[in-house]
PDB file of C-alpha atoms in Angstrom:
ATOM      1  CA  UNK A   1    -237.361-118.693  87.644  1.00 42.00           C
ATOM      2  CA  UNK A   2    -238.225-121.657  90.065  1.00 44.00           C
ATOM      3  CA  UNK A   3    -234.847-121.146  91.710  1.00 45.00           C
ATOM      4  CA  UNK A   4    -235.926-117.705  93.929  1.00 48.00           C
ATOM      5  CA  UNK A   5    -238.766-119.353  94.901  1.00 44.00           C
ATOM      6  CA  UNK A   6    -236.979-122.238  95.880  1.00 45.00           C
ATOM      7  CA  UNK A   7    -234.376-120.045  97.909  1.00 43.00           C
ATOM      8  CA  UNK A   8    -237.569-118.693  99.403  1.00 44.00           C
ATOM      9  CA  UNK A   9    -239.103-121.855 100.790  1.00 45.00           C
ATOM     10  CA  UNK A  10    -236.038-123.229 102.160  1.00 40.00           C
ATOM     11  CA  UNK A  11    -235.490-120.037 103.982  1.00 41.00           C
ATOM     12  CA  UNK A  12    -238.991-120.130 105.451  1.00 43.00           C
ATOM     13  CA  UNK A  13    -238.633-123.840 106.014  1.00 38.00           C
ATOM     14  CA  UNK A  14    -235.199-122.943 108.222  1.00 36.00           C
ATOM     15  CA  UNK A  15    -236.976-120.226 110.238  1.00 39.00           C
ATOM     16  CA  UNK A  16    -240.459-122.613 110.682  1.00 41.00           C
ATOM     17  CA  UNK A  17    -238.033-125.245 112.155  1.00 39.00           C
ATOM     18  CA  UNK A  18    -235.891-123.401 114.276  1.00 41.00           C
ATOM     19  CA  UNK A  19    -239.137-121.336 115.454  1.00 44.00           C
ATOM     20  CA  UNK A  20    -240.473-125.235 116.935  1.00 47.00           C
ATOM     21  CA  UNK A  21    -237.373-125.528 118.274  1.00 56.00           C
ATOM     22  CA  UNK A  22    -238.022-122.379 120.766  1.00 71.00           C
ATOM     23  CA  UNK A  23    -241.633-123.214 120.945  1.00 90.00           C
ATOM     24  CA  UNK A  24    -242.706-125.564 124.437  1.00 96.00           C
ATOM     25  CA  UNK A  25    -243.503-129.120 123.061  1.00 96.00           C
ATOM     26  CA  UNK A  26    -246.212-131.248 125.744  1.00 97.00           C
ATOM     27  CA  UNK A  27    -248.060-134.164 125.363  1.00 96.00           C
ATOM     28  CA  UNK A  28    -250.256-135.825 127.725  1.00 95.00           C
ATOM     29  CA  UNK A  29    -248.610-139.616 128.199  1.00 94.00           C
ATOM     30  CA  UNK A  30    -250.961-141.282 130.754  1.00 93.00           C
ATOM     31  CA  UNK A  31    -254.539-139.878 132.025  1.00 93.00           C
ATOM     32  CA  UNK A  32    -255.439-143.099 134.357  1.00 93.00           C
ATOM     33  CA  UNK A  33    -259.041-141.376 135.633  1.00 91.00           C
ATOM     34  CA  UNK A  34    -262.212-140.135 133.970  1.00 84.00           C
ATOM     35  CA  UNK A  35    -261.010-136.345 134.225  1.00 86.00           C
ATOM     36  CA  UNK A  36    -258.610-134.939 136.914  1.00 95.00           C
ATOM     37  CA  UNK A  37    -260.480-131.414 137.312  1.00 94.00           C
ATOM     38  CA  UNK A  38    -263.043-132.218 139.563  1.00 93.00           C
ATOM     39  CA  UNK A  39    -260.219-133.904 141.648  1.00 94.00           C
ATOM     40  CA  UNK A  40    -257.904-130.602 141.460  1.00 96.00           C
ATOM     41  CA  UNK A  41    -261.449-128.825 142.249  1.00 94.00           C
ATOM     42  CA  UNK A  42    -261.772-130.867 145.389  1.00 93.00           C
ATOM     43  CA  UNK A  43    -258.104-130.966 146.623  1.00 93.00           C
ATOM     44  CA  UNK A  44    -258.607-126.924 147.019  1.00 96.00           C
ATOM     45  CA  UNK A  45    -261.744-126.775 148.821  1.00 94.00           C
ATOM     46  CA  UNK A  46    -260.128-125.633 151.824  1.00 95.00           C
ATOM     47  CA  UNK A  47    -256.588-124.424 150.487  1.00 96.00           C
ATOM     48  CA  UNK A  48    -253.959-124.296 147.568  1.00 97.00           C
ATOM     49  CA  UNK A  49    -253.053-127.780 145.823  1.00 97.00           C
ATOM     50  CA  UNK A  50    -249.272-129.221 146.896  1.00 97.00           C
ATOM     51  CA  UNK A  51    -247.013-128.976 143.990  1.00 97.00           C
ATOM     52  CA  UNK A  52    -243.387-131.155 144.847  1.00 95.00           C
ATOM     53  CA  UNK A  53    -240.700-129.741 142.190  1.00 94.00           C
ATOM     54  CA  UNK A  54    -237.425-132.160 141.398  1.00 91.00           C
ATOM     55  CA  UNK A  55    -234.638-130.085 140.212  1.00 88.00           C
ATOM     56  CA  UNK A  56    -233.697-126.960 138.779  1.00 89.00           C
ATOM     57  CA  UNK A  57    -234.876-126.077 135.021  1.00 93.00           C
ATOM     58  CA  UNK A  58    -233.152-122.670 134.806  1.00 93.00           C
ATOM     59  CA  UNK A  59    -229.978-121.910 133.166  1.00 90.00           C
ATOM     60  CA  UNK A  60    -227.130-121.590 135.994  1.00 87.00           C
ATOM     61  CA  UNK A  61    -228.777-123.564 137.994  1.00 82.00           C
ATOM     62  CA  UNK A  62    -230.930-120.428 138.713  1.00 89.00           C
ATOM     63  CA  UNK A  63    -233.253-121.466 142.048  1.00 91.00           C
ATOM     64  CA  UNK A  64    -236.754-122.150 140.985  1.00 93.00           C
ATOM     65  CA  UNK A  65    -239.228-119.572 143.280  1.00 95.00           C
ATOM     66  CA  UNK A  66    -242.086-121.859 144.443  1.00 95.00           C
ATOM     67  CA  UNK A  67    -244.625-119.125 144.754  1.00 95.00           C
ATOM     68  CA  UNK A  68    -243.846-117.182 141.416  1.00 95.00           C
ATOM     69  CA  UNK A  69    -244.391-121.320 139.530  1.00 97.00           C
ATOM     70  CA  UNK A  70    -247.473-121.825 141.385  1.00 97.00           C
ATOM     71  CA  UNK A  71    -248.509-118.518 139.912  1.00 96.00           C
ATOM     72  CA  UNK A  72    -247.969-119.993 136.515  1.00 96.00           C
ATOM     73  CA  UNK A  73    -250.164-123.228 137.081  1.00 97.00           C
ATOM     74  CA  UNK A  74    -252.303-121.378 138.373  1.00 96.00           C
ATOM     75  CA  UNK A  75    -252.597-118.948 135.140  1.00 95.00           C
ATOM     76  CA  UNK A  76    -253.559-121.640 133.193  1.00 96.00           C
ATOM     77  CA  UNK A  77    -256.717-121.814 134.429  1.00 94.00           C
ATOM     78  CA  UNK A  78    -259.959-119.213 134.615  1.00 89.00           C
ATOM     79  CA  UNK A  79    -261.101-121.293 137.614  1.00 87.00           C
ATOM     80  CA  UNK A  80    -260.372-118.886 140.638  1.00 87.00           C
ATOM     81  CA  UNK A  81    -260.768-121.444 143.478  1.00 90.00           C
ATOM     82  CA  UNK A  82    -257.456-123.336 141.875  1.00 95.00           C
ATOM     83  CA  UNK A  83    -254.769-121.872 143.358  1.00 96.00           C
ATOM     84  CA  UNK A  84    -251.637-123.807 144.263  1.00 97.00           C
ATOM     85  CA  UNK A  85    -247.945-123.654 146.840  1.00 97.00           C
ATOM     86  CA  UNK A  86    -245.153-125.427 146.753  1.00 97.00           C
ATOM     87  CA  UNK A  87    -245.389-124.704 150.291  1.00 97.00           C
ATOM     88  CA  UNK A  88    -246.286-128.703 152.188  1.00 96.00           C
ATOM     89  CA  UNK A  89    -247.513-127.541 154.500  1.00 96.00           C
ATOM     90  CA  UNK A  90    -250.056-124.487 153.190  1.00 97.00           C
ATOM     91  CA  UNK A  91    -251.469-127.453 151.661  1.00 97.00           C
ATOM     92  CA  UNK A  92    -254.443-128.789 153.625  1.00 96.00           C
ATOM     93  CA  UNK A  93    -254.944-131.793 151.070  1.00 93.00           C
ATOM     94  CA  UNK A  94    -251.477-132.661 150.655  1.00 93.00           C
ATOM     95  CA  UNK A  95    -252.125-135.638 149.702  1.00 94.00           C
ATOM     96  CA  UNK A  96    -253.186-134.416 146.296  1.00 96.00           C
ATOM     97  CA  UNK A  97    -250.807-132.758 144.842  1.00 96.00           C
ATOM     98  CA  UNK A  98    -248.301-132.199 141.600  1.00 97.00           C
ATOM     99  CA  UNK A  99    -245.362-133.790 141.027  1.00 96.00           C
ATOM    100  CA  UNK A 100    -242.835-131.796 138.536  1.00 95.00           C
ATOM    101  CA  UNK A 101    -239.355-133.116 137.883  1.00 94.00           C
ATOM    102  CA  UNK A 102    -237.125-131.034 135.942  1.00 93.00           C
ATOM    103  CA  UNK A 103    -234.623-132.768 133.435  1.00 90.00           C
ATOM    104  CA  UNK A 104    -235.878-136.610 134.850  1.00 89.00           C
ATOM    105  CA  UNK A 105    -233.385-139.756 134.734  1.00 82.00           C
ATOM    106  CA  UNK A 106    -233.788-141.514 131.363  1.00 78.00           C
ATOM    107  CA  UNK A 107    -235.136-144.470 133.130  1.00 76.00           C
ATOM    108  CA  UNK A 108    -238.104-144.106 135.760  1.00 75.00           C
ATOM    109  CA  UNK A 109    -240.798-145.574 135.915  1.00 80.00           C
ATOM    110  CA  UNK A 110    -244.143-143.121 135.975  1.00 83.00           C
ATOM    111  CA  UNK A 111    -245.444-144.769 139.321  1.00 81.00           C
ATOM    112  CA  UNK A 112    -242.232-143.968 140.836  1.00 86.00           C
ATOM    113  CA  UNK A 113    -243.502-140.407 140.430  1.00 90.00           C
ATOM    114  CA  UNK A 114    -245.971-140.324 143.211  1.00 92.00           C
ATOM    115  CA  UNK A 115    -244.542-142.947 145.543  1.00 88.00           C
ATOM    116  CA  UNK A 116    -241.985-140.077 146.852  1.00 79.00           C
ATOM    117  CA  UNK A 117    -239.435-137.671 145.862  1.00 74.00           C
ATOM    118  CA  UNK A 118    -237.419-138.324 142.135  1.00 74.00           C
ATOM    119  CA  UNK A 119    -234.290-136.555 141.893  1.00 68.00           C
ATOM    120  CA  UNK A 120    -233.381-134.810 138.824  1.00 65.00           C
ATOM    121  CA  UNK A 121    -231.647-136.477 136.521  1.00 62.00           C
ATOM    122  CA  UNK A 122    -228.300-135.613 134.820  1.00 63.00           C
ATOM    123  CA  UNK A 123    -228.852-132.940 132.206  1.00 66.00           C
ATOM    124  CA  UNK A 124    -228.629-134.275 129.036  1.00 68.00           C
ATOM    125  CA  UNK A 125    -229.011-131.249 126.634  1.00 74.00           C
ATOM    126  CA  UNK A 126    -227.887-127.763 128.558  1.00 83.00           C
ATOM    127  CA  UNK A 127    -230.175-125.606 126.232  1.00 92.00           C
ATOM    128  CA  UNK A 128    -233.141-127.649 126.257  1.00 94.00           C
ATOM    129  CA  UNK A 129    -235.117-128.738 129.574  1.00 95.00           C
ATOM    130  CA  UNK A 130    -237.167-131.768 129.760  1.00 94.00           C
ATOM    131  CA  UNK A 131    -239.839-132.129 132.120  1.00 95.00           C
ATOM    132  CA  UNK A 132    -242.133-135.076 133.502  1.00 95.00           C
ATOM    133  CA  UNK A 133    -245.239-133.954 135.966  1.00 96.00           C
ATOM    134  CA  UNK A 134    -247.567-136.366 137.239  1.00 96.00           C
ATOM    135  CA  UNK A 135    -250.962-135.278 139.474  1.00 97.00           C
ATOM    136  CA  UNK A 136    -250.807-137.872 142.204  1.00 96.00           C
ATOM    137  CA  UNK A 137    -253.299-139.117 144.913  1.00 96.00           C
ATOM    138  CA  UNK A 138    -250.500-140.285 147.578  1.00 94.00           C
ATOM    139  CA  UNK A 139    -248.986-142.974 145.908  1.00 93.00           C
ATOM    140  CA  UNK A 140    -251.707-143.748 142.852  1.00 95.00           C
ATOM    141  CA  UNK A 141    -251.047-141.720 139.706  1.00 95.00           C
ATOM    142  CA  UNK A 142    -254.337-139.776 137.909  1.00 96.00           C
ATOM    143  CA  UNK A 143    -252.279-138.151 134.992  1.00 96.00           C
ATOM    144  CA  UNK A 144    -249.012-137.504 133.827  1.00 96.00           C
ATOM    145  CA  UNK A 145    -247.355-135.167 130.822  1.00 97.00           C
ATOM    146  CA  UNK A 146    -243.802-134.488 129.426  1.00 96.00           C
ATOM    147  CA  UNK A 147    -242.482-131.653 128.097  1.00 97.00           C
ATOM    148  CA  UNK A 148    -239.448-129.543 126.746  1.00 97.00           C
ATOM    149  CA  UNK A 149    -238.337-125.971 126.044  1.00 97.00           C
ATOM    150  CA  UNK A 150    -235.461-124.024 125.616  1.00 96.00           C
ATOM    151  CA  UNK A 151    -233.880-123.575 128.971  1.00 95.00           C
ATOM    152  CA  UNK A 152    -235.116-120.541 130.270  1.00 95.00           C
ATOM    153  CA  UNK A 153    -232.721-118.128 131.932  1.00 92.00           C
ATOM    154  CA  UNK A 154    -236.089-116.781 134.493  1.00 92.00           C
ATOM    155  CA  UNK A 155    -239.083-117.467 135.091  1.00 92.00           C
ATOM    156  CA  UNK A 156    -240.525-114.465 132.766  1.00 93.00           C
ATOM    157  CA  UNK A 157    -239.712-116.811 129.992  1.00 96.00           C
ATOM    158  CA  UNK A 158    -242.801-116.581 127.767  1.00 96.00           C
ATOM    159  CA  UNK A 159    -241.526-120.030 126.110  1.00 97.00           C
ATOM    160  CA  UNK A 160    -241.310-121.719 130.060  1.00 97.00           C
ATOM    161  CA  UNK A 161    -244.758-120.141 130.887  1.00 97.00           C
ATOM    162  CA  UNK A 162    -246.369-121.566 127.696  1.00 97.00           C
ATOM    163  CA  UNK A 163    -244.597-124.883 128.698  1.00 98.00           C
ATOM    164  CA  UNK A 164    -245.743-125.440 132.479  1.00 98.00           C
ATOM    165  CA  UNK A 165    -249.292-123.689 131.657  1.00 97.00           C
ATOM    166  CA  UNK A 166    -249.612-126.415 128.388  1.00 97.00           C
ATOM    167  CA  UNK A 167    -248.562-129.368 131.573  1.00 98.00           C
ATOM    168  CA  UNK A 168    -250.743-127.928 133.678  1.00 97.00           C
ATOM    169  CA  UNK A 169    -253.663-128.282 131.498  1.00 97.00           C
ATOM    170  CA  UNK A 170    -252.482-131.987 130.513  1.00 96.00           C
ATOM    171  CA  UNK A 171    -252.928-132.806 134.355  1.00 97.00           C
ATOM    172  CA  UNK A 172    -255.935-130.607 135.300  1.00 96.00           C
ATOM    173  CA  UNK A 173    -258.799-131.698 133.030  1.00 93.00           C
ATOM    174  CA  UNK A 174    -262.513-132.959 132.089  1.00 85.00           C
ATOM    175  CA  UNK A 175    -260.748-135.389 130.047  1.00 70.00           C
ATOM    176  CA  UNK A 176    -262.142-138.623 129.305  1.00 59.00           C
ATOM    177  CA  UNK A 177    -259.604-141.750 130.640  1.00 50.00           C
ATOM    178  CA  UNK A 178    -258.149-143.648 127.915  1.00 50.00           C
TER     179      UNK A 178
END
């Protein structure tokens, strides 16, 4: 009699694991400031925030459209003044800005992320993406979070718009410093 139920919970253990599998996995790693949002709030005053992108997180090396992501950080917020371009120079702050770098080298160190462009690193697992963001005042880092999902073929990928709207939130925040 235990034996069904025991079929049943390693069936429903199977589909709970591969279900995290698919789901976007973020964590905050560094948060160097008292709370990055009233930075973000100040670097749009008078136009979007500068996001840099490193690399290509779609499958088939699929080109990532700049307006369509900066649509997605921007979703993760109900602040309507945060808006955001991967466009330089639409970006009257510039030198605030968002640093995202798709499938990062193993070894980097997180200041290198806002003292200029990181390349993309090789890709180490094709169905999975990893991703490191930083928010970055010129070269002194404010925040940074990692990331991973299952490689999405678009952007309409409701697991890749979970992912960069969960980063997003890591970096933009009334978080407290550590």
């Amino acid at each position: 009699m235990n034996r069904p139920l025991s079929l049943a919970a390693a069936v429903a253990l199977t589909l709970a694991l591969a279900a995290c599998e698919e789901a976007p996995q973020s964590r905050l790693v560094d948060m160097r400031v008292p709370g990055t949002l009233g930075f973000a709030q100040f670097a749009t005053t008078t136009g979007p925030m500068y996001v840099e992108t490193n690399g290509t997180p779609f499958a088939g090396g699929i080109a990532l459209d700049g307006a369509a992501f900066a649509r997605q950080i921007a979703g993760a917020f109900a602040v309507p003044t945060l808006r955001f371009t991967t466009d330089k120079a639409a970006a009257p702050q510039s030198d605030h800005r968002l640093v995202w770098v798709f499938d990062p080298p193993e070894a980097f160190k997180l200041e290198s992320l806002c003292a200029g462009p990181v390349a993309g690193g090789v890709v180490r697992k094709a169905d999975i993406v990893q991703v490191t963001a930083a928010f970055c005042h010129e070269a002194k880092l404010y925040a940074v979070a990692r990331g991973s999902v299952r490689r999405p073929r678009s952007a309409d990928d409701q697991a890749w718009q979970q992912l960069v709207q969960q980063i997003a939130r890591h970096l933009i925040s009334e978080r407290a410093a550590n």
